[in-house]
PDB file of C-alpha atoms in Angstrom:
ATOM      1  CA  MET A 155     -55.906  77.079  48.300  1.00 94.00           C
ATOM      2  CA  LYS A 156     -59.092  75.524  46.930  1.00 98.00           C
ATOM      3  CA  LYS A 157     -59.396  75.161  43.157  1.00 98.00           C
ATOM      4  CA  MET A 158     -62.318  76.253  40.956  1.00 98.00           C
ATOM      5  CA  ILE A 159     -62.728  75.538  37.254  1.00 98.00           C
ATOM      6  CA  ILE A 160     -65.065  77.836  35.316  1.00 98.00           C
ATOM      7  CA  ALA A 161     -65.860  76.488  31.853  1.00 98.00           C
ATOM      8  CA  ALA A 162     -66.722  79.279  29.391  1.00 98.00           C
ATOM      9  CA  GLY A 163     -65.911  81.806  32.086  1.00 97.00           C
ATOM     10  CA  THR A 164     -64.913  84.846  30.004  1.00 97.00           C
ATOM     11  CA  GLY A 165     -68.411  86.325  29.647  1.00 96.00           C
ATOM     12  CA  PHE A 166     -70.598  88.418  31.920  1.00 97.00           C
ATOM     13  CA  LEU A 167     -71.497  85.717  34.456  1.00 98.00           C
ATOM     14  CA  GLY A 168     -67.996  84.276  34.419  1.00 98.00           C
ATOM     15  CA  ASN A 169     -66.567  87.647  35.382  1.00 98.00           C
ATOM     16  CA  VAL A 170     -69.182  88.031  38.138  1.00 98.00           C
ATOM     17  CA  LEU A 171     -68.090  84.695  39.612  1.00 98.00           C
ATOM     18  CA  ILE A 172     -64.371  85.394  39.193  1.00 98.00           C
ATOM     19  CA  ASP A 173     -64.727  88.707  41.019  1.00 98.00           C
ATOM     20  CA  HIS A 174     -66.617  86.995  43.848  1.00 98.00           C
ATOM     21  CA  PHE A 175     -64.405  83.925  44.305  1.00 98.00           C
ATOM     22  CA  LYS A 176     -60.913  85.117  43.305  1.00 97.00           C
ATOM     23  CA  ASN A 177     -59.689  85.624  46.869  1.00 97.00           C
ATOM     24  CA  ASP A 178     -60.797  82.202  48.087  1.00 97.00           C
ATOM     25  CA  TYR A 179     -60.047  79.962  45.120  1.00 98.00           C
ATOM     26  CA  LYS A 180     -57.312  79.332  42.619  1.00 98.00           C
ATOM     27  CA  ILE A 181     -59.387  79.864  39.467  1.00 98.00           C
ATOM     28  CA  VAL A 182     -58.834  78.220  36.073  1.00 98.00           C
ATOM     29  CA  VAL A 183     -61.024  79.360  33.175  1.00 98.00           C
ATOM     30  CA  LEU A 184     -61.673  77.091  30.201  1.00 98.00           C
ATOM     31  CA  THR A 185     -61.941  79.329  27.155  1.00 98.00           C
ATOM     32  CA  ARG A 186     -62.069  79.158  23.370  1.00 96.00           C
ATOM     33  CA  GLY A 187     -59.537  81.997  23.460  1.00 96.00           C
ATOM     34  CA  LYS A 188     -55.793  81.801  23.947  1.00 95.00           C
ATOM     35  CA  ALA A 189     -54.088  80.186  26.915  1.00 96.00           C
ATOM     36  CA  GLU A 190     -52.648  82.852  29.235  1.00 97.00           C
ATOM     37  CA  ILE A 191     -52.374  84.052  32.808  1.00 97.00           C
ATOM     38  CA  LYS A 192     -54.066  87.374  33.509  1.00 95.00           C
ATOM     39  CA  ASN A 193     -54.675  88.974  36.907  1.00 94.00           C
ATOM     40  CA  ASP A 194     -53.683  85.692  38.598  1.00 94.00           C
ATOM     41  CA  ILE A 195     -56.379  83.803  36.669  1.00 98.00           C
ATOM     42  CA  ARG A 196     -55.179  80.989  34.419  1.00 98.00           C
ATOM     43  CA  TYR A 197     -56.947  80.627  31.080  1.00 98.00           C
ATOM     44  CA  VAL A 198     -56.782  77.234  29.365  1.00 98.00           C
ATOM     45  CA  ASN A 199     -57.970  76.636  25.805  1.00 98.00           C
ATOM     46  CA  TRP A 200     -60.797  74.189  25.049  1.00 98.00           C
ATOM     47  CA  ASP A 201     -63.346  73.772  22.267  1.00 97.00           C
ATOM     48  CA  ALA A 202     -66.154  72.498  24.558  1.00 97.00           C
ATOM     49  CA  LYS A 203     -66.464  69.359  22.409  1.00 96.00           C
ATOM     50  CA  THR A 204     -63.282  67.290  22.579  1.00 97.00           C
ATOM     51  CA  MET A 205     -60.534  66.473  25.041  1.00 97.00           C
ATOM     52  CA  THR A 206     -57.328  68.266  24.108  1.00 96.00           C
ATOM     53  CA  GLY A 207     -55.494  68.319  27.445  1.00 97.00           C
ATOM     54  CA  TRP A 208     -57.708  70.741  29.381  1.00 98.00           C
ATOM     55  CA  GLU A 209     -59.330  67.797  31.169  1.00 98.00           C
ATOM     56  CA  ALA A 210     -56.221  67.426  33.359  1.00 98.00           C
ATOM     57  CA  GLU A 211     -57.234  70.673  35.081  1.00 98.00           C
ATOM     58  CA  LEU A 212     -60.263  68.923  36.604  1.00 98.00           C
ATOM     59  CA  GLU A 213     -58.098  66.623  38.717  1.00 98.00           C
ATOM     60  CA  GLY A 214     -58.397  67.560  42.377  1.00 98.00           C
ATOM     61  CA  ALA A 215     -60.670  70.548  41.734  1.00 98.00           C
ATOM     62  CA  ASP A 216     -63.058  71.529  44.499  1.00 98.00           C
ATOM     63  CA  VAL A 217     -65.624  73.121  42.205  1.00 98.00           C
ATOM     64  CA  LEU A 218     -66.454  72.932  38.493  1.00 98.00           C
ATOM     65  CA  ILE A 219     -68.887  75.494  37.077  1.00 99.00           C
ATOM     66  CA  ASN A 220     -70.024  75.186  33.466  1.00 98.00           C
ATOM     67  CA  LEU A 221     -71.428  78.332  31.856  1.00 98.00           C
ATOM     68  CA  ALA A 222     -71.106  77.208  28.209  1.00 97.00           C
ATOM     69  CA  GLY A 223     -73.931  77.933  25.783  1.00 96.00           C
ATOM     70  CA  LYS A 224     -74.599  80.099  22.737  1.00 95.00           C
ATOM     71  CA  SER A 225     -76.545  83.237  23.625  1.00 94.00           C
ATOM     72  CA  VAL A 226     -80.307  82.956  23.091  1.00 94.00           C
ATOM     73  CA  ASP A 227     -80.301  86.619  22.035  1.00 92.00           C
ATOM     74  CA  CYS A 228     -80.660  85.718  18.356  1.00 95.00           C
ATOM     75  CA  ARG A 229     -83.286  84.717  15.771  1.00 95.00           C
ATOM     76  CA  TYR A 230     -84.578  81.194  16.268  1.00 96.00           C
ATOM     77  CA  ASN A 231     -83.817  79.966  12.749  1.00 96.00           C
ATOM     78  CA  GLU A 232     -82.762  76.357  12.252  1.00 97.00           C
ATOM     79  CA  LYS A 233     -79.028  77.155  12.296  1.00 97.00           C
ATOM     80  CA  ASN A 234     -79.204  79.142  15.520  1.00 96.00           C
ATOM     81  CA  LYS A 235     -81.542  76.650  17.195  1.00 96.00           C
ATOM     82  CA  SER A 236     -79.129  73.846  16.386  1.00 97.00           C
ATOM     83  CA  GLU A 237     -76.189  75.829  17.802  1.00 97.00           C
ATOM     84  CA  ILE A 238     -78.120  76.797  20.948  1.00 97.00           C
ATOM     85  CA  MET A 239     -78.872  73.142  21.665  1.00 97.00           C
ATOM     86  CA  ALA A 240     -75.481  71.727  20.665  1.00 97.00           C
ATOM     87  CA  SER A 241     -73.422  74.305  22.571  1.00 97.00           C
ATOM     88  CA  ARG A 242     -75.185  73.381  25.810  1.00 98.00           C
ATOM     89  CA  VAL A 243     -75.386  69.633  25.383  1.00 98.00           C
ATOM     90  CA  ASP A 244     -71.941  69.069  23.814  1.00 98.00           C
ATOM     91  CA  SER A 245     -70.106  70.962  26.557  1.00 98.00           C
ATOM     92  CA  THR A 246     -72.049  69.115  29.253  1.00 98.00           C
ATOM     93  CA  VAL A 247     -71.413  65.713  27.677  1.00 98.00           C
ATOM     94  CA  ILE A 248     -67.649  66.248  27.268  1.00 98.00           C
ATOM     95  CA  LEU A 249     -67.339  67.546  30.839  1.00 98.00           C
ATOM     96  CA  ASP A 250     -69.270  64.505  32.053  1.00 98.00           C
ATOM     97  CA  LYS A 251     -66.802  62.270  30.222  1.00 98.00           C
ATOM     98  CA  ALA A 252     -63.834  64.162  31.660  1.00 98.00           C
ATOM     99  CA  VAL A 253     -65.226  64.043  35.211  1.00 98.00           C
ATOM    100  CA  SER A 254     -65.870  60.294  34.936  1.00 97.00           C
ATOM    101  CA  GLN A 255     -62.246  59.698  33.907  1.00 97.00           C
ATOM    102  CA  CYS A 256     -60.711  61.704  36.751  1.00 98.00           C
ATOM    103  CA  ALA A 257     -58.799  59.806  39.423  1.00 97.00           C
ATOM    104  CA  ASN A 258     -59.696  62.631  41.803  1.00 98.00           C
ATOM    105  CA  PRO A 259     -62.793  64.290  40.289  1.00 98.00           C
ATOM    106  CA  PRO A 260     -64.194  67.712  41.193  1.00 98.00           C
ATOM    107  CA  LYS A 261     -66.118  67.577  44.464  1.00 98.00           C
ATOM    108  CA  HIS A 262     -69.024  69.653  43.146  1.00 98.00           C
ATOM    109  CA  TRP A 263     -70.156  70.352  39.574  1.00 98.00           C
ATOM    110  CA  LEU A 264     -72.593  73.206  39.002  1.00 98.00           C
ATOM    111  CA  ASN A 265     -74.018  73.359  35.475  1.00 98.00           C
ATOM    112  CA  SER A 266     -75.919  76.253  33.943  1.00 98.00           C
ATOM    113  CA  SER A 267     -79.582  75.675  33.263  1.00 98.00           C
ATOM    114  CA  THR A 268     -82.468  78.107  32.873  1.00 97.00           C
ATOM    115  CA  ALA A 269     -85.653  79.220  34.599  1.00 97.00           C
ATOM    116  CA  THR A 270     -87.163  79.163  31.101  1.00 96.00           C
ATOM    117  CA  ILE A 271     -87.627  75.413  31.655  1.00 98.00           C
ATOM    118  CA  TYR A 272     -91.011  76.260  33.251  1.00 98.00           C
ATOM    119  CA  ARG A 273     -94.119  77.034  31.211  1.00 97.00           C
ATOM    120  CA  ASN A 274     -95.319  80.555  30.509  1.00 96.00           C
ATOM    121  CA  SER A 275     -97.217  81.508  33.681  1.00 96.00           C
ATOM    122  CA  VAL A 276     -99.179  84.584  34.701  1.00 96.00           C
ATOM    123  CA  ASP A 277    -101.025  82.670  37.409  1.00 93.00           C
ATOM    124  CA  LYS A 278     -98.831  80.176  39.246  1.00 96.00           C
ATOM    125  CA  GLN A 279     -95.419  80.702  40.842  1.00 98.00           C
ATOM    126  CA  MET A 280     -93.009  78.002  39.690  1.00 98.00           C
ATOM    127  CA  ASP A 281     -90.752  76.321  42.247  1.00 98.00           C
ATOM    128  CA  GLU A 282     -88.520  73.259  41.926  1.00 98.00           C
ATOM    129  CA  GLU A 283     -91.126  70.890  43.386  1.00 97.00           C
ATOM    130  CA  THR A 284     -94.408  71.926  41.767  1.00 96.00           C
ATOM    131  CA  GLY A 285     -93.237  73.958  38.769  1.00 98.00           C
ATOM    132  CA  GLU A 286     -94.789  72.874  35.471  1.00 97.00           C
ATOM    133  CA  ILE A 287     -92.410  72.121  32.630  1.00 96.00           C
ATOM    134  CA  GLY A 288     -93.948  72.515  29.205  1.00 87.00           C
ATOM    135  CA  HIS A 289     -93.118  71.938  25.563  1.00 92.00           C
ATOM    136  CA  ASP A 290     -91.634  74.466  23.160  1.00 95.00           C
ATOM    137  CA  PHE A 291     -88.156  75.111  21.757  1.00 96.00           C
ATOM    138  CA  SER A 292     -86.722  76.850  24.829  1.00 96.00           C
ATOM    139  CA  MET A 293     -88.218  74.415  27.319  1.00 96.00           C
ATOM    140  CA  ASN A 294     -87.075  71.458  25.237  1.00 97.00           C
ATOM    141  CA  VAL A 295     -83.515  72.808  25.158  1.00 97.00           C
ATOM    142  CA  ALA A 296     -83.583  73.085  28.946  1.00 97.00           C
ATOM    143  CA  LYS A 297     -84.961  69.559  29.347  1.00 98.00           C
ATOM    144  CA  VAL A 298     -82.383  67.974  27.036  1.00 98.00           C
ATOM    145  CA  TRP A 299     -79.607  70.014  28.687  1.00 98.00           C
ATOM    146  CA  GLU A 300     -80.506  68.846  32.195  1.00 98.00           C
ATOM    147  CA  LYS A 301     -81.031  65.273  31.005  1.00 98.00           C
ATOM    148  CA  ALA A 302     -77.490  65.227  29.603  1.00 98.00           C
ATOM    149  CA  PHE A 303     -76.186  66.658  32.887  1.00 98.00           C
ATOM    150  CA  PHE A 304     -77.917  64.218  35.240  1.00 98.00           C
ATOM    151  CA  ARG A 305     -77.797  61.179  32.931  1.00 98.00           C
ATOM    152  CA  ASN A 306     -74.707  59.534  34.449  1.00 97.00           C
ATOM    153  CA  GLU A 307     -74.039  59.039  38.122  1.00 95.00           C
ATOM    154  CA  THR A 308     -70.842  60.597  39.454  1.00 96.00           C
ATOM    155  CA  PRO A 309     -70.288  59.071  42.918  1.00 94.00           C
ATOM    156  CA  GLY A 310     -67.430  61.426  43.793  1.00 96.00           C
ATOM    157  CA  THR A 311     -69.061  64.592  42.435  1.00 98.00           C
ATOM    158  CA  LEU A 312     -72.179  66.440  43.566  1.00 98.00           C
ATOM    159  CA  LYS A 313     -74.279  67.819  40.687  1.00 98.00           C
ATOM    160  CA  THR A 314     -76.376  70.995  40.737  1.00 98.00           C
ATOM    161  CA  ALA A 315     -78.344  72.555  37.856  1.00 98.00           C
ATOM    162  CA  LEU A 316     -78.558  76.340  38.195  1.00 98.00           C
ATOM    163  CA  ARG A 317     -81.967  77.365  36.835  1.00 98.00           C
ATOM    164  CA  THR A 318     -81.121  81.020  36.391  1.00 98.00           C
ATOM    165  CA  SER A 319     -83.257  83.785  34.938  1.00 95.00           C
ATOM    166  CA  ILE A 320     -82.263  87.385  34.165  1.00 96.00           C
ATOM    167  CA  VAL A 321     -79.113  88.358  36.064  1.00 98.00           C
ATOM    168  CA  LEU A 322     -78.971  92.132  36.498  1.00 98.00           C
ATOM    169  CA  GLY A 323     -75.421  93.480  36.501  1.00 97.00           C
ATOM    170  CA  ARG A 324     -73.624  96.762  35.940  1.00 95.00           C
ATOM    171  CA  ASN A 325     -71.434  95.576  33.082  1.00 91.00           C
ATOM    172  CA  GLY A 326     -73.436  93.006  31.188  1.00 92.00           C
ATOM    173  CA  GLY A 327     -76.602  91.018  30.731  1.00 91.00           C
ATOM    174  CA  ALA A 328     -80.047  92.508  30.211  1.00 92.00           C
ATOM    175  CA  PHE A 329     -79.672  95.522  32.516  1.00 94.00           C
ATOM    176  CA  VAL A 330     -77.443  97.519  30.150  1.00 93.00           C
ATOM    177  CA  PRO A 331     -79.853  97.646  27.154  1.00 91.00           C
ATOM    178  CA  LEU A 332     -82.924  97.987  29.406  1.00 93.00           C
ATOM    179  CA  LYS A 333     -81.338 100.971  31.163  1.00 95.00           C
ATOM    180  CA  LYS A 334     -80.682 102.633  27.795  1.00 94.00           C
ATOM    181  CA  LEU A 335     -84.279 102.058  26.695  1.00 91.00           C
ATOM    182  CA  ALA A 336     -85.562 103.691  29.874  1.00 95.00           C
ATOM    183  CA  GLN A 337     -83.150 106.626  29.584  1.00 96.00           C
ATOM    184  CA  PHE A 338     -84.350 107.263  26.020  1.00 93.00           C
ATOM    185  CA  GLY A 339     -87.983 107.366  27.134  1.00 95.00           C
ATOM    186  CA  LEU A 340     -88.810 103.937  25.690  1.00 92.00           C
ATOM    187  CA  GLY A 341     -89.109 102.205  29.040  1.00 95.00           C
ATOM    188  CA  GLY A 342     -92.835 101.559  29.004  1.00 97.00           C
ATOM    189  CA  ARG A 343     -94.508  98.185  29.328  1.00 97.00           C
ATOM    190  CA  GLN A 344     -93.598  95.617  26.688  1.00 96.00           C
ATOM    191  CA  GLY A 345     -96.511  93.769  25.124  1.00 97.00           C
ATOM    192  CA  SER A 346     -99.387  93.509  27.586  1.00 97.00           C
ATOM    193  CA  GLY A 347     -97.026  94.189  30.504  1.00 97.00           C
ATOM    194  CA  ARG A 348     -98.769  91.420  32.488  1.00 98.00           C
ATOM    195  CA  GLN A 349     -95.978  88.881  31.966  1.00 98.00           C
ATOM    196  CA  PHE A 350     -93.774  88.237  34.996  1.00 98.00           C
ATOM    197  CA  VAL A 351     -90.034  88.902  35.062  1.00 98.00           C
ATOM    198  CA  SER A 352     -87.858  86.690  37.229  1.00 98.00           C
ATOM    199  CA  TRP A 353     -84.570  88.403  37.954  1.00 98.00           C
ATOM    200  CA  ILE A 354     -81.611  88.400  40.367  1.00 98.00           C
ATOM    201  CA  HIS A 355     -78.911  90.947  41.247  1.00 98.00           C
ATOM    202  CA  GLU A 356     -75.421  89.867  40.150  1.00 98.00           C
ATOM    203  CA  LYS A 357     -74.088  89.859  43.721  1.00 98.00           C
ATOM    204  CA  ASP A 358     -76.953  87.658  44.911  1.00 98.00           C
ATOM    205  CA  PHE A 359     -76.285  85.329  41.992  1.00 98.00           C
ATOM    206  CA  ALA A 360     -72.660  84.879  43.084  1.00 98.00           C
ATOM    207  CA  ARG A 361     -73.647  84.597  46.752  1.00 98.00           C
ATOM    208  CA  ALA A 362     -76.262  81.975  45.886  1.00 98.00           C
ATOM    209  CA  VAL A 363     -73.631  79.917  44.037  1.00 98.00           C
ATOM    210  CA  GLU A 364     -71.371  80.168  47.092  1.00 98.00           C
ATOM    211  CA  PHE A 365     -74.260  79.146  49.379  1.00 99.00           C
ATOM    212  CA  ILE A 366     -75.048  76.118  47.196  1.00 99.00           C
ATOM    213  CA  ILE A 367     -71.408  75.027  47.335  1.00 98.00           C
ATOM    214  CA  GLU A 368     -71.138  75.506  51.093  1.00 98.00           C
ATOM    215  CA  ARG A 369     -74.414  73.656  51.758  1.00 98.00           C
ATOM    216  CA  ARG A 370     -73.565  70.902  49.249  1.00 98.00           C
ATOM    217  CA  MET A 371     -76.962  71.310  47.586  1.00 98.00           C
ATOM    218  CA  GLU A 372     -77.724  68.955  44.701  1.00 98.00           C
ATOM    219  CA  GLY A 373     -80.295  68.752  41.902  1.00 98.00           C
ATOM    220  CA  PRO A 374     -82.150  71.622  40.182  1.00 98.00           C
ATOM    221  CA  ILE A 375     -82.150  74.955  42.024  1.00 98.00           C
ATOM    222  CA  ASN A 376     -83.952  78.145  40.946  1.00 98.00           C
ATOM    223  CA  VAL A 377     -81.404  80.961  41.149  1.00 98.00           C
ATOM    224  CA  VAL A 378     -83.787  83.918  41.039  1.00 98.00           C
ATOM    225  CA  SER A 379     -84.942  86.626  43.450  1.00 98.00           C
ATOM    226  CA  PRO A 380     -87.952  85.820  45.665  1.00 98.00           C
ATOM    227  CA  THR A 381     -90.020  88.604  44.074  1.00 96.00           C
ATOM    228  CA  PRO A 382     -90.887  88.157  40.384  1.00 98.00           C
ATOM    229  CA  VAL A 383     -92.658  91.282  39.137  1.00 98.00           C
ATOM    230  CA  ARG A 384     -94.896  92.000  36.158  1.00 98.00           C
ATOM    231  CA  ASN A 385     -93.182  93.602  33.185  1.00 98.00           C
ATOM    232  CA  ALA A 386     -95.162  96.848  33.553  1.00 98.00           C
ATOM    233  CA  ALA A 387     -94.055  97.179  37.194  1.00 98.00           C
ATOM    234  CA  PHE A 388     -90.473  96.216  36.317  1.00 98.00           C
ATOM    235  CA  MET A 389     -90.237  98.937  33.679  1.00 97.00           C
ATOM    236  CA  LYS A 390     -91.923 101.513  35.949  1.00 98.00           C
ATOM    237  CA  THR A 391     -89.380 100.780  38.688  1.00 98.00           C
ATOM    238  CA  LEU A 392     -86.562 101.060  36.151  1.00 97.00           C
ATOM    239  CA  ARG A 393     -87.867 104.416  34.870  1.00 97.00           C
ATOM    240  CA  LYS A 394     -87.975 105.726  38.420  1.00 97.00           C
ATOM    241  CA  ALA A 395     -84.446 104.470  39.080  1.00 97.00           C
ATOM    242  CA  VAL A 396     -82.985 106.252  36.025  1.00 96.00           C
ATOM    243  CA  GLY A 397     -85.064 109.395  36.625  1.00 96.00           C
ATOM    244  CA  MET A 398     -87.124 109.256  33.421  1.00 97.00           C
ATOM    245  CA  PRO A 399     -90.812 110.120  34.009  1.00 95.00           C
ATOM    246  CA  VAL A 400     -91.882 109.108  30.507  1.00 95.00           C
ATOM    247  CA  GLY A 401     -91.965 105.556  29.203  1.00 96.00           C
ATOM    248  CA  ILE A 402     -93.530 104.855  25.823  1.00 96.00           C
ATOM    249  CA  PRO A 403     -95.130 101.386  25.813  1.00 96.00           C
ATOM    250  CA  ILE A 404     -94.073  99.006  23.057  1.00 95.00           C
ATOM    251  CA  GLY A 405     -96.884  96.786  21.751  1.00 94.00           C
ATOM    252  CA  THR A 406     -96.467  93.190  20.648  1.00 95.00           C
ATOM    253  CA  SER A 407     -96.571  94.002  16.909  1.00 94.00           C
ATOM    254  CA  LEU A 408     -93.853  96.636  17.242  1.00 91.00           C
ATOM    255  CA  LEU A 409     -91.807  94.288  19.429  1.00 91.00           C
ATOM    256  CA  LYS A 410     -91.968  91.612  16.735  1.00 93.00           C
ATOM    257  CA  LEU A 411     -90.806  94.092  14.091  1.00 90.00           C
ATOM    258  CA  GLY A 412     -88.034  95.397  16.338  1.00 86.00           C
ATOM    259  CA  ALA A 413     -86.884  91.884  17.222  1.00 86.00           C
ATOM    260  CA  MET A 414     -86.645  91.034  13.542  1.00 91.00           C
ATOM    261  CA  LEU A 415     -84.632  94.178  12.814  1.00 87.00           C
ATOM    262  CA  ILE A 416     -82.090  93.633  15.606  1.00 84.00           C
ATOM    263  CA  GLY A 417     -81.897  89.865  15.191  1.00 93.00           C
ATOM    264  CA  THR A 418     -83.528  88.572  18.357  1.00 91.00           C
ATOM    265  CA  GLU A 419     -86.788  86.994  19.547  1.00 94.00           C
ATOM    266  CA  THR A 420     -89.764  88.514  21.383  1.00 92.00           C
ATOM    267  CA  GLU A 421     -89.871  85.497  23.726  1.00 93.00           C
ATOM    268  CA  LEU A 422     -87.033  87.063  25.699  1.00 88.00           C
ATOM    269  CA  VAL A 423     -89.380  89.817  26.915  1.00 92.00           C
ATOM    270  CA  LEU A 424     -92.873  88.395  26.369  1.00 95.00           C
ATOM    271  CA  LYS A 425     -92.609  85.017  28.084  1.00 96.00           C
ATOM    272  CA  SER A 426     -93.936  85.161  31.647  1.00 96.00           C
ATOM    273  CA  ARG A 427     -91.221  83.763  33.913  1.00 96.00           C
ATOM    274  CA  ASN A 428     -92.976  83.519  37.256  1.00 98.00           C
ATOM    275  CA  VAL A 429     -90.270  81.613  39.129  1.00 98.00           C
ATOM    276  CA  ILE A 430     -89.363  81.581  42.830  1.00 98.00           C
ATOM    277  CA  PRO A 431     -86.284  80.224  44.681  1.00 98.00           C
ATOM    278  CA  LYS A 432     -88.015  77.805  47.076  1.00 98.00           C
ATOM    279  CA  ARG A 433     -85.046  75.541  47.677  1.00 98.00           C
ATOM    280  CA  LEU A 434     -82.703  78.463  48.389  1.00 98.00           C
ATOM    281  CA  THR A 435     -85.084  80.201  50.791  1.00 98.00           C
ATOM    282  CA  ASP A 436     -86.036  76.937  52.509  1.00 98.00           C
ATOM    283  CA  ALA A 437     -82.318  76.309  53.103  1.00 98.00           C
ATOM    284  CA  GLY A 438     -81.952  79.722  54.749  1.00 98.00           C
ATOM    285  CA  PHE A 439     -80.415  81.833  51.979  1.00 98.00           C
ATOM    286  CA  THR A 440     -81.055  85.563  52.435  1.00 98.00           C
ATOM    287  CA  PHE A 441     -81.056  87.947  49.498  1.00 98.00           C
ATOM    288  CA  GLY A 442     -79.135  91.201  49.742  1.00 98.00           C
ATOM    289  CA  TYR A 443     -81.164  92.668  46.888  1.00 97.00           C
ATOM    290  CA  GLY A 444     -84.561  90.962  47.014  1.00 97.00           C
ATOM    291  CA  ASP A 445     -86.351  94.236  46.265  1.00 97.00           C
ATOM    292  CA  LEU A 446     -86.154  95.395  42.636  1.00 98.00           C
ATOM    293  CA  GLY A 447     -85.927  99.111  43.465  1.00 97.00           C
ATOM    294  CA  THR A 448     -83.020  98.482  45.840  1.00 97.00           C
ATOM    295  CA  ALA A 449     -81.290  96.254  43.288  1.00 97.00           C
ATOM    296  CA  LEU A 450     -81.593  98.819  40.481  1.00 97.00           C
ATOM    297  CA  GLY A 451     -80.514 101.656  42.759  1.00 96.00           C
ATOM    298  CA  ASN A 452     -77.360  99.736  43.661  1.00 97.00           C
ATOM    299  CA  LEU A 453     -76.562  98.978  40.021  1.00 97.00           C
ATOM    300  CA  LEU A 454     -76.937 102.678  39.204  1.00 96.00           C
ATOM    301  CA  ASN A 455     -74.482 103.511  42.031  1.00 88.00           C
ATOM    302  CA  LYS A 456     -77.120 105.373  44.039  1.00 70.00           C
ATOM    303  CA  TYR A 457     -76.174 103.399  47.156  1.00 53.00           C
TER     304      TYR A 457
END
């Protein structure tokens, strides 16, 4: 059976990938938690910074997927900003070192990246070829992260950066709190509501990863649905999906206060991520849930 290594694979996206690939791959998860075998998945301890024996697992692997990185759902103070950057770069650098030392390295390495690498855009759709990369904390993290990933050549290993935006899933990610907001009648537009939301259904995320592996696609790839929607339309569709006719809008000032109270940043909802998956669609990938209403209906078990 083929072998897949998922670094930092115990979170939401890791579980999405495990569920999708578990029947076709022998899966090993690198985790800061304890080493164990659970549901036929082997968990191996690592600290994402140093080699402590876990690197032997990479030998002969077919696929390596790195999902490591501190959540950006926090206040951007100096401590958190340092940890956000270091958690992404350190894990990438140590994996690069481990891959380079393998006698039989992984055939394909897919590293997390982010669609937030593109500038705030309410006008232009950002693809991999013509997308405009700007300069602020989040974009700089993405640039340094990808630079660390692509810095060294790995002749025996394909490299793909997964520029992912909001992954909508039943059991994790942004969908759970957004659904609660809508159910409580607070699902109105956020800020001006004009900012675009780039999103993807969890099953399409996993299928896109599989497609990239099968097609041996390299370089940066936008892993998002083909239909970014404005925040106001996103929230309206969500209200309809949960059956709540009322949605109180939340202005920018109130968002800033709320973000401070719950320890997060308004950028997560106010930045306009107007990103499209040109490379995926050009290669022939078809989305099962390209329509937001259909995607939300599925996640709410309507069909």
